[in-house]
Each structure stands twice: as C-alpha cells, then as structure tokens.
Amino acid sequence: MERETLDVDVLVVGGGPAGLAAAYRLARLNAEQGGEPLMVAVLEKARAAGAHMLSGAVLDPSALTDLMPDWKSRGAPLDVPVRDDRIYFLTARRALPFPVTPPPLRNHGHYVVSLNRLAKWLAEQVEAAGVDVFTGFAGTELLYEGDRVVGVRTGDRGLDRHGERKGTFEPGVDIRARVTVLADGVRGNLTKTLIRRFGLDAGRSPQSYAIGIKELWDVDPDRLPAGSVIHTMGHPLRHEEFGGGFIYALPEGRLSVGFVAGLDYRDPLFDPHVAFQRFKRHPLVSNLLAGGQMVRYGAKALPEGGWHALPRCHADGALIAGDAAGFLNSMRLKGIHLAMRSGMHAADAAFRAVREGDVSGARLSEYARLVEEGPIRRELYPVRNVHQSFAGGLLAGLLYSGMSLVTGGWWFRDPMPSHAGHERTRTVKRYFGGGVPPEPPGVPIDRALTFDRLTNVHYSGTRHDEDQPSHLLVADTDICRTRCIEEYANPCTRFCPANVYEIVDADAGAGKRLQINASNCVHCKTCDIMDPYQIIDWVPPEGGGGPSYEGM
Amino acid sequence: MTLVIAEQRGGVLNPATWETLAAAQQMNAPVTAAVVGARVQDTAAELAAADVAEVLAVEHEALEPYTPDGFVAALAQVVEATGPERVLFPHTYQTRDHAPALAARLGRVLIPDCIGSKDRDGQRVFVRPMFQGKFVADVLPEGPAPHFASFQIGAYRADACVRGAAAATVREVAVQLDAAAIRQRPEAPFKEAKQAVDLTQAERIVAVGRGIKGQEHLPLAQELAKVLDAELAASRPICDSGWLPMDRQIGSSGQTVAPKLYLAVGISGAIQHLVGMKGARTIVAVNKDADAPIFEVADYGIVGDLFEVVPAIVAALDGD
C-alpha cells in the first residue's frame, strides 16, 4: 500500500501549550513579515484538541499576553482570577497554615484555569490563523536524512493485537518538514529518541519527574469561593518524599483537587494513588468534598529537574519545546507559561532558519540564545537547584529554597548533584533492612470519597480500540515475574495511576505473570519514567486513543 | 398521533419493536404502528395484537431486500400521508442506517438512543444517556413536528406493551417507489465472525469474569449457559486474554445489554462492566468477595466459591 506524504515548512508535534504557541507565533510571523507564507501543521494524538491536556492549573498569563495581546477579547478561558493563596503543612489530623505565603507561591494576577479548555481554545485560534491542526494522529518515529531530522511518520491504523492488518488498515503518513518542533510533552516519545540518538543530555543533570493525579469535584458552591488556591505539604507524605496537594476553586462549586508526588521516592512500596486517596481523607480536604461528587479523573507526569536538567534543545532540523524539554518552574509549581514561551522562541528560530534556507543545528541554536537571554533563564536559573535540594528531605529542601531567594540559587556544588528518580528506588530488602516489610498504609475505598484505580479510570473517559497492538512495550516480561517481583515487588502496579499493570496468576498454576491492560492507559508516562529496570517503552497507541479530558 | 416504525426481516419481527411500542403507549397519544417490506401481512397481523389505533402495512417489491434509499423514500411518504406528532424507532442497526437520512430528508430533528421520555408542560421531552451512561440529559426537540426519536434496546420492557382487547385494524398503505432511484444493491448478508452473536437480543446471559481463573474452567460456565438456555458473555479480562471472542465482551469497551436475566459469575463489577449490564431486569451475582461492587447492583447475590456454586445450580436445573 502506498504511503502518503505531505510536505510542510514547519511541523509542530503536539497540540499542547508549547506546540500551539509555536504554531500561533508562526502564523503571526507569516502575517507580519510578508513574503511567501510558511506552511505550518500541528500533529496531536488526541481525538480532539485539548483532550489529553491536564494540569492544576494556575496560569501566569505573561507569555499568553506576549503571544496574543488581545486574548481577552478573543474569549480566552481565563475566567477566574486568583483571589486567595493559602499554604498548609498537614499532620495526620491537623492543618497548620503558613503564616506568610512565600513569594514564589503568591499568585496575584494569575488565573485558575482548565488547561484542557485553554488548549482547545488555543487550537481554535491557531486554526483560524490558517494552520492545520491534525488531531487523532500520533507521531511514531522521526524521519531522518543522514543526521538531519526531516519530519515525522504517523502511526499505522487498523492493526490487530498481533500486529496483523485488519480490514480497516491504513498506513501512517510521512509528514516531511524543513523544521520539526517537538512539543510532544513530558517524556515525549519522539523527543526521547532524539535525545538518545544525539546524546542531547550529555553533561546535563538527569531529568527528574513527578506524577500529578487529579480529580474534578462538584461540591456545594458555598464551600470555597472561586479563585481560592490551596497548597499543602506534609501528610500523607513523609519527610523523605517530595510532593504535596492542591485544591483550586473554579466557579459553581467545582474544585480541582490533586496531588503531586516526586518520582524519586526510595520506598519501593510507595503508591502515589494511595497517597492521593489519603490526602482526600485529611479533614482539611474531606470537609471540602463531603457530600460532593467526583466527576473527572486524570493523571500526568511533570518534569521537575529545572534549568540544569534541560537537554540541548536543538539539532539539525529539530527543536524541542515545553514539557518535552523540561521548561517548568518547580518552585512556583508552574510550567504552562514557560511551555508557551519556549514554543514562541522555537517558532522565532524556526521561522528565520527556514526563510534563510539554513535549518542546521548551528542555525537553529538561535533558540538556545533566546532561552538564555529571555525570561526563561531569568526565571529558571535562580531556582536551578531547588528541586535537587529536596533530595535531602523536606526540611533541607525548604531551607535551601528559602535561602535561594536571597542567594540567587548559589550552592557549594553547582549543579547540585542528583540522580535519575528510578535509581533512587531501593529494593524491598534494602529499604526495609531484610525481614518482612510492614504492610504499607492502605486506604479504605468507599467509592464516595476514595476510589480504586479502575473506577477512577472510568472517569478519565479513556478509550482505546481494544484490538490493537499493546502500546506499552515491556522488553522482557520475564524480569517482572522473576527478578522484579522479588526485588521491588512490582512497583508498576502501584505507580501506574490507571491500573494498566497487574500481576496475575499465570495459566495452569505456573507462578505469576504480568498482565498489561493497555486500553486503560491515560498517557501519563509514569511507567516509562519510573520502572527500575528501564524496560518499559511507552509508544503512541493508534491515533485518537487515550483519555478524554473535559475541564481538566 | 405517535407513529412507531416496526422492524422486520424476512417476516420475523424484531422484538425490540415491542419495547418501542411500550414507550409510545406511555405518551398519552394514539399509537399507530407501521411495518415496511415486500410482504408484511403476517408481521402486521402480529403487531395488531398490541393496543394501537391501527397498523399500517407498507408493501412494495422494491423494499425487499432492505436498502436505506428504499426505506427513506417509503417512510417519507408514510409520514407525510399520516402526519404524526412524532415517529419512534427501536435503536437497531437498521434504524441507525436510515433514520438519520429520513429525518434529514424531511428537515426534522432526530433524537437517537433514548432511554425514556416524559411530559413537561405539555411538551414531550426525551431522555438520553451521555458520557458512557454517566449522565442523562433531557432533550426537548425544537422545530416543527414530527420529531424523530429512537429508543435504546432494553430501555423499555417488551412485556410492558399493552395488548388490545381486540386485534387492531390493519390498513395497507401504497407507496410510489422508483427502483432505479435506489442507489444501493445489497449483497447477500454475512456474519464476519464465524459465530458472531448479538448479545443485545439475548433474553438470558451468563457472564464470566476473572474469578473463573483459567480458560480450562470455561466449560463450567458454558454448561450453566446451556441449562439456562442463555448466551455466554464475559468481562474485559476474559476477552482480553483471548479466552472468549471480543464480540462477547460486556461493558464500556464491549456491548451494552439488557436481558431478562444476567448471571454474573466471578465478576467483581468494575464500573466499566456495570455500565454495560445494569439495565438487565434481574441480576444475579456469584462472587466470593462480599465487598465486590457487583453486589451493589445485583438483585440476588451469592457470596461463595463459583466452583462450588455453579455446579450446584447446574445440578439443580438439570434435575428439572
């Protein structure tokens, strides 16, 4: 069967804030600079624009205002200004308010938003500006000529679970581009291969990640005024675990309730989903949610490594933007504005490179210069060691973070040394010093306040065609049932927030085996990040599959 | 007047028609049934048993075999000749094929896949599920009558259709069809899978879940299905493991069913499964975990080991 090809000047992979900002900027440059307009296209794996977007979220509108000064009159969904910021330290029963809100967490002038609505609206603006947004198509591999990236191949459709062609088979399309902007999100599957091929992370700190799990709740509208922002530290996490909870109030009694846990925990039995349930059972949260209804669920990993963990973001014919690169300020708990800003810089560099007919990495390194000289470095450099300092525990992290506000982030060793999160997970034997590990803190599931993973997944609206090859490639499932079960007690069954991984009895009583429920996957990427043997490879399922976030 | 379009194939009435008639009878308006095909006298007579004002037999050679063009042309004439307030269909594959085209031809609204209807200040409101059954929406049709709606299979009970004291009159309705204007030429019907099964039509279903443990235990469930004269179905893990074909999967990624009896064996009752079977009239669950959510929807629950309970049921039924 003939494979179709499409030629464009700039291809943006990923319809999130970074990719859409890049596309919009390119459309504006086309309009402002005159001449033959560049042809621009956006690939998005979700069936509808924004359907895979999930964030807290509190938006710093600075980048949006620079991208589109008239966002207000264009009906941007920034309806709820932050009215009130509170931080609590939680003990098992009590909530101790911080006397003052630290400057990085002050959100005056910011907005409580739904990222998935924001992305949907942004995609409409991009399409109205003349850019094609191809939803339902995932980029599955980069196309190269020599060492130059020349585009992306999209996934085949209509393969059955054994990889055989069904009646509906359609081969993927080759989209050839002079510059490819990879905005494929946290742990993006294409960015991952590009970084590996060219060693773009050489000499950089390893990227560290966290997982965010979130629910939308409908509660009595008088519970919490819209625009209220609450962050918590402490319970249910221990001193050694990084993370915390958030509650953002939207209008009409809708609450965005979530929990972020660092994917660098030592305890192999730690379970982020259980931690989230325990967070909801804390009186501070359960009192807000009492009598309410959980209406939506989702999860997504986020890059926390900051400035020192950014890879080189340019190669011949390619640029990396947004969460794919790691443009996120973990001290301010914000990344959307940096994602957009990086997309705008990438667009500027790509536009000039295409116009001048030189798309080499050297020419595209203008992107790095724009990042260095612009607001991104100004914001990220002073907090470059903050996330790493939490490796020493909560107290060390807080002390260093406070100090960095004065010192500009200086430390004796800069970059502060760090490890990839999955390397920090200890074996059961080592963590518990031999013997039988204590029963981890469980949580009663009442399906009113607390939910099991499978029920939660239902509320993510996740759909995949069941009859397709698994998109979670486990290189060696023997490791799961022989080594991992002994060494780490199969942490995939805990860190996956969507019940994708299960250890079940093998047929005919032959021990255990790994069961992969790929159709439950919410595309959070945690397994690809956190598996201790690094044998799980997340690749895109057939285009259009995945969660269907609405209002997240 | 409410016009109900019956569905027949080869002279056999689709039982979902009775459900739609039941829906129509609750709308406080006279009901007329129409059946369309080349030879429909027998099915029309069968329909006349229902408590309806009359039955329209719409016959034309060009209506056999079924084509969407033929049915749209014929039904458009029937609707225009009878002037109903609304036209109701059972939500079958055939309805999905031609009802949207019919509504578009006449420039009227179609509300598909409804599960109920109600009167609100003299206006007929239709109730339909959204978001995989998570929400239900009340839909008020706008624009001139007639309004078109289709009813989900299992939303009403066939035996809720009120029978008339005497058989209703059957009236033949002539339609003008130009065989040359029918653009489709159907091939002989075939079923893709060898034993493709339409679980939505099954009156009794035995469904197995992970509690069955291994493929080698499936004959136990098959035996139970046999003595109950039931279809065998399964939850996702069973079909995912390839123990049963995917067309027997019940739930959000499989089929939605509403049989008279649903016997869930070793199924915990994840919400993904429940949305596919909670419309069953009687649900019986066998599970060894007393806290399994299946018991929240079950009418009868047996907490026990299915490997003891199922053989006991089989033995009891076999003894009849």
Coordinates of C-alpha atoms in Angstrom, one line a residue, chain A residues 221-540:
Chain A
P221 CA -20.8 26.3 45.8
D222 CA -20.6 28.0 49.2
R223 CA -17.7 25.7 50.4
L224 CA -14.9 27.6 48.8
P225 CA -15.1 30.8 46.7
A226 CA -13.9 30.6 43.1
G227 CA -10.3 31.7 42.7
S228 CA -9.2 30.2 46.1
V229 CA -5.8 28.4 45.8
I230 CA -4.7 26.0 48.5
H231 CA -1.4 24.1 48.5
T232 CA -0.3 21.6 51.1
M233 CA 2.9 19.9 52.2
G234 CA 3.4 17.1 54.7
H235 CA 0.8 14.3 55.3
P236 CA 0.4 11.8 53.8
L237 CA 4.0 12.1 52.6
R238 CA 6.9 11.5 54.9
H239 CA 9.9 13.7 55.3
E240 CA 11.7 11.7 52.6
E241 CA 9.1 12.1 49.9
F242 CA 8.7 15.1 47.7
G243 CA 5.3 16.5 46.8
G244 CA 2.1 17.9 48.1
G245 CA -1.5 18.5 47.4
F246 CA -3.5 21.2 45.8
I247 CA -7.1 22.5 45.7
Y248 CA -8.1 25.1 43.2
A249 CA -11.7 26.5 43.3
L250 CA -13.4 27.1 40.0
P251 CA -16.9 28.7 39.7
E252 CA -20.1 27.0 40.6
G253 CA -18.7 24.7 43.2
R254 CA -16.3 22.9 41.0
L255 CA -13.0 22.0 42.7
S256 CA -9.8 20.8 41.1
V257 CA -8.3 18.5 43.7
G258 CA -4.9 16.9 43.1
F259 CA -1.8 15.5 44.4
V260 CA 1.8 15.6 43.1
A261 CA 4.4 13.1 44.2
G262 CA 8.0 13.1 43.2
L263 CA 9.0 10.1 41.1
D264 CA 12.2 9.8 43.1
Y265 CA 10.9 8.0 46.2
R266 CA 13.0 5.5 47.9
D267 CA 10.3 3.2 49.3
P268 CA 9.5 0.6 46.6
L269 CA 6.1 0.1 48.1
F270 CA 5.1 3.8 47.9
D271 CA 1.9 4.3 46.0
P272 CA 1.1 7.7 44.6
H273 CA -2.6 6.8 44.0
V274 CA -3.0 5.7 47.6
A275 CA -1.2 8.9 48.8
F276 CA -3.8 10.9 46.8
Q277 CA -6.7 9.0 48.5
R278 CA -5.1 9.5 51.9
F279 CA -4.8 13.2 51.1
K280 CA -8.5 13.4 50.4
R281 CA -9.2 11.7 53.7
H282 CA -7.4 14.5 55.6
P283 CA -10.0 16.6 57.4
L284 CA -8.9 19.8 55.5
V285 CA -9.9 18.1 52.2
S286 CA -12.7 15.7 53.2
N287 CA -14.6 18.6 54.8
L288 CA -14.5 20.4 51.5
L289 CA -15.5 17.4 49.5
A290 CA -18.2 16.0 51.8
G291 CA -21.4 15.4 50.0
G292 CA -19.8 16.3 46.7
Q293 CA -19.3 14.2 43.6
M294 CA -16.2 13.3 41.8
V295 CA -16.8 13.9 38.1
R296 CA -13.5 13.6 36.3
Y297 CA -10.1 11.9 36.9
G298 CA -6.7 12.1 35.2
A299 CA -3.0 11.9 35.8
K300 CA 0.1 13.2 34.1
A301 CA 3.8 13.2 34.8
L302 CA 5.6 16.5 35.0
P303 CA 9.3 17.4 34.6
E304 CA 10.8 18.8 37.8
G305 CA 14.5 18.9 37.1
G306 CA 14.6 22.6 36.1
W307 CA 17.4 24.5 34.5
H308 CA 20.3 22.1 34.9
A309 CA 18.2 19.2 33.5
L310 CA 17.3 20.9 30.3
P311 CA 18.8 19.0 27.3
R312 CA 20.3 20.7 24.3
C313 CA 17.1 21.6 22.6
H314 CA 18.2 22.0 19.0
A315 CA 19.5 19.5 16.4
D316 CA 19.7 19.6 12.6
G317 CA 16.2 20.2 11.5
A318 CA 14.6 19.9 15.0
L319 CA 13.8 21.9 18.1
I320 CA 12.4 20.7 21.5
A321 CA 9.9 22.9 23.4
G322 CA 7.7 22.7 26.5
D323 CA 7.5 19.8 28.9
A324 CA 9.3 17.6 26.4
A325 CA 12.4 19.6 27.2
G326 CA 11.5 20.3 30.8
F327 CA 10.6 24.0 30.9
L328 CA 8.9 24.0 34.3
N329 CA 9.5 26.0 37.4
S330 CA 9.0 23.5 40.2
M331 CA 9.5 26.2 42.9
R332 CA 6.5 28.2 41.5
L333 CA 4.6 24.9 40.6
K334 CA 4.2 26.4 37.1
G335 CA 5.1 25.3 33.6
I336 CA 2.3 26.4 31.2
H337 CA 3.7 29.9 30.7
L338 CA 7.3 28.6 30.2
A339 CA 6.0 26.0 27.8
M340 CA 4.3 28.7 25.7
R341 CA 7.3 31.0 25.9
S342 CA 9.6 28.2 24.7
G343 CA 7.2 27.4 21.9
M344 CA 7.4 31.1 20.9
H345 CA 11.2 31.1 20.9
A346 CA 11.3 27.9 18.9
A347 CA 8.9 29.5 16.4
D348 CA 11.1 32.5 16.0
A349 CA 14.2 30.4 15.4
A350 CA 12.5 28.0 13.0
F351 CA 10.9 30.9 11.0
R352 CA 14.2 32.7 10.4
A353 CA 16.1 29.4 9.7
V354 CA 13.5 28.4 7.0
R355 CA 13.5 31.8 5.5
E356 CA 17.3 31.8 5.2
G357 CA 17.4 28.3 3.9
D358 CA 19.6 27.0 6.7
V359 CA 18.0 24.6 9.1
S360 CA 21.2 23.2 10.6
G361 CA 21.6 22.8 14.3
A362 CA 24.0 25.6 14.3
R363 CA 21.5 28.0 12.8
L364 CA 18.7 26.7 15.0
S365 CA 20.8 27.3 18.1
E366 CA 19.3 30.8 18.0
Y367 CA 16.6 29.1 20.0
A368 CA 19.1 28.4 22.8
R369 CA 20.2 32.0 22.7
L370 CA 16.6 33.3 23.0
V371 CA 16.1 31.0 26.0
E372 CA 19.4 32.2 27.6
E373 CA 18.7 35.9 27.1
G374 CA 15.0 35.9 27.7
P375 CA 12.5 35.4 30.5
I376 CA 13.0 31.7 30.7
R377 CA 16.6 31.8 32.1
R378 CA 15.7 34.8 34.3
E379 CA 13.1 32.7 35.9
L380 CA 14.7 29.2 36.0
Y381 CA 18.3 29.9 36.7
P382 CA 17.9 31.3 40.2
V383 CA 15.9 28.2 41.3
R384 CA 18.2 25.8 39.4
N385 CA 19.0 23.7 42.5
V386 CA 15.7 23.9 44.3
H387 CA 14.2 20.6 43.3
Q388 CA 17.5 18.8 43.8
S389 CA 17.8 20.1 47.3
F390 CA 14.7 18.2 48.3
A391 CA 16.6 15.0 47.8
G392 CA 17.9 15.7 51.3
G393 CA 14.4 15.7 52.6
L394 CA 11.6 18.2 53.1
L395 CA 13.4 20.3 55.7
A396 CA 16.6 20.6 53.7
G397 CA 14.6 21.5 50.6
L398 CA 12.6 24.1 52.4
L399 CA 15.7 25.7 54.0
Y400 CA 17.6 25.7 50.7
S401 CA 14.5 27.1 48.8
G402 CA 14.1 29.9 51.3
M403 CA 17.8 30.7 51.1
S404 CA 17.9 30.7 47.3
L405 CA 15.5 33.7 47.3
V406 CA 18.4 35.6 48.8
T407 CA 21.4 33.9 47.2
G408 CA 20.1 33.6 43.7
G409 CA 20.4 29.8 43.9
W410 CA 24.1 29.6 44.7
W411 CA 25.3 26.4 46.3
F412 CA 28.8 24.9 47.0
R413 CA 28.4 22.5 44.2
D414 CA 26.5 23.8 41.3
P415 CA 24.7 21.9 39.8
M416 CA 23.8 20.3 43.0
P417 CA 24.4 16.5 42.3
S418 CA 21.3 14.5 41.6
H419 CA 20.2 11.1 40.3
A420 CA 17.5 9.9 38.0
G421 CA 14.5 9.2 40.1
H422 CA 14.2 5.5 39.3
E423 CA 17.7 4.9 40.5
R424 CA 16.7 6.1 43.9
T425 CA 14.1 3.4 44.4
R426 CA 15.5 0.9 46.8
T427 CA 14.9 -2.8 46.7
V428 CA 12.4 -4.1 49.3
K429 CA 15.2 -5.9 51.0
R430 CA 17.5 -2.9 51.3
Y431 CA 14.7 -0.4 52.2
F432 CA 13.3 -2.5 54.9
G433 CA 16.6 -4.0 56.0
G434 CA 15.6 -7.6 55.3
G435 CA 12.8 -9.3 57.1
V436 CA 9.1 -8.9 56.2
P437 CA 8.2 -5.3 55.1
P438 CA 5.5 -3.7 57.1
E439 CA 2.1 -3.5 55.5
P440 CA 2.1 -0.2 53.6
P441 CA -0.5 2.3 54.7
G442 CA -3.6 1.3 52.9
V443 CA -6.8 3.2 52.5
P444 CA -10.4 2.1 52.6
I445 CA -12.2 2.5 49.3
D446 CA -15.7 3.8 49.8
R447 CA -16.4 4.9 46.2
A448 CA -17.7 8.2 47.6
L449 CA -14.5 10.0 48.7
T450 CA -11.9 7.4 47.8
F451 CA -11.8 5.3 44.7
D452 CA -9.9 2.4 43.3
R453 CA -7.8 2.9 40.2
L454 CA -10.2 1.1 37.8
T455 CA -13.2 3.2 38.9
N456 CA -11.1 6.3 38.6
V457 CA -10.0 5.4 35.1
H458 CA -13.6 5.3 34.0
Y459 CA -13.9 9.0 34.9
S460 CA -11.0 9.8 32.7
G461 CA -13.1 8.9 29.7
T462 CA -10.2 6.8 28.4
R463 CA -10.9 4.8 25.2
H464 CA -8.7 2.8 23.0
D465 CA -9.6 0.3 20.3
E466 CA -9.1 -3.0 22.2
D467 CA -7.9 -4.8 19.1
Q468 CA -4.6 -3.2 18.5
P469 CA -1.0 -4.0 19.5
S470 CA -0.1 -3.0 23.1
H471 CA 1.4 0.4 23.1
L472 CA 3.4 -0.4 26.3
L473 CA 6.4 -2.3 25.2
V474 CA 8.0 -4.3 28.0
A475 CA 11.3 -5.5 26.7
D476 CA 11.5 -8.6 29.0
T477 CA 8.4 -9.7 30.9
D478 CA 10.5 -12.5 32.5
I479 CA 12.1 -9.8 34.6
C480 CA 8.7 -8.9 36.0
R481 CA 7.8 -12.3 37.3
T482 CA 11.3 -13.4 38.4
R483 CA 13.5 -10.5 39.4
C484 CA 11.2 -7.6 39.9
I485 CA 8.6 -9.5 42.0
E486 CA 11.4 -10.3 44.4
E487 CA 13.5 -7.1 44.3
Y488 CA 10.9 -4.4 44.1
A489 CA 7.5 -6.2 44.5
N490 CA 6.4 -5.0 41.0
P491 CA 6.1 -1.2 41.6
C492 CA 4.4 -0.8 38.2
T493 CA 1.2 -2.0 39.9
R494 CA 1.5 1.0 42.3
F495 CA 3.0 3.9 40.3
C496 CA 0.6 3.4 37.4
P497 CA -2.5 5.5 38.2
A498 CA -4.7 3.7 35.7
N499 CA -4.5 0.0 36.6
V500 CA -2.6 -0.8 33.4
Y501 CA -0.2 -3.2 35.1
E502 CA -1.4 -6.1 37.1
I503 CA 0.4 -9.2 38.3
V504 CA -1.9 -12.1 37.9
D505 CA -1.7 -15.9 38.3
A506 CA -0.2 -17.5 35.2
D507 CA -2.2 -20.2 33.5
A508 CA -2.0 -23.7 34.9
G509 CA -0.6 -22.6 38.2
A510 CA 2.8 -21.6 36.7
G511 CA 3.5 -18.8 39.1
K512 CA 2.7 -15.2 38.2
R513 CA 2.7 -13.1 35.0
L514 CA 2.4 -9.5 34.0
Q515 CA -1.0 -8.5 32.6
I516 CA -0.9 -5.2 30.7
N517 CA -4.3 -3.5 30.4
A518 CA -3.1 -1.1 27.7
S519 CA -6.6 0.2 27.0
N520 CA -6.7 1.8 30.5
C521 CA -3.6 4.0 29.8
V522 CA -4.1 7.7 30.5
H523 CA -0.9 8.6 28.7
C524 CA 0.8 9.9 31.9
K525 CA 4.2 8.3 31.0
T526 CA 5.0 7.4 34.6
C527 CA 5.8 3.8 33.8
D528 CA 8.4 4.8 31.1
I529 CA 10.0 7.1 33.7
M530 CA 9.8 5.1 36.9
D531 CA 10.3 1.5 36.1
P532 CA 13.5 0.5 38.0
Y533 CA 14.9 -1.7 35.1
Q534 CA 14.0 0.9 32.4
I535 CA 12.5 -1.8 30.2
I536 CA 9.1 -0.2 29.7
D537 CA 8.8 1.8 26.5
W538 CA 5.7 4.0 26.0
V539 CA 4.8 4.3 22.3
P540 CA 1.7 6.0 21.0

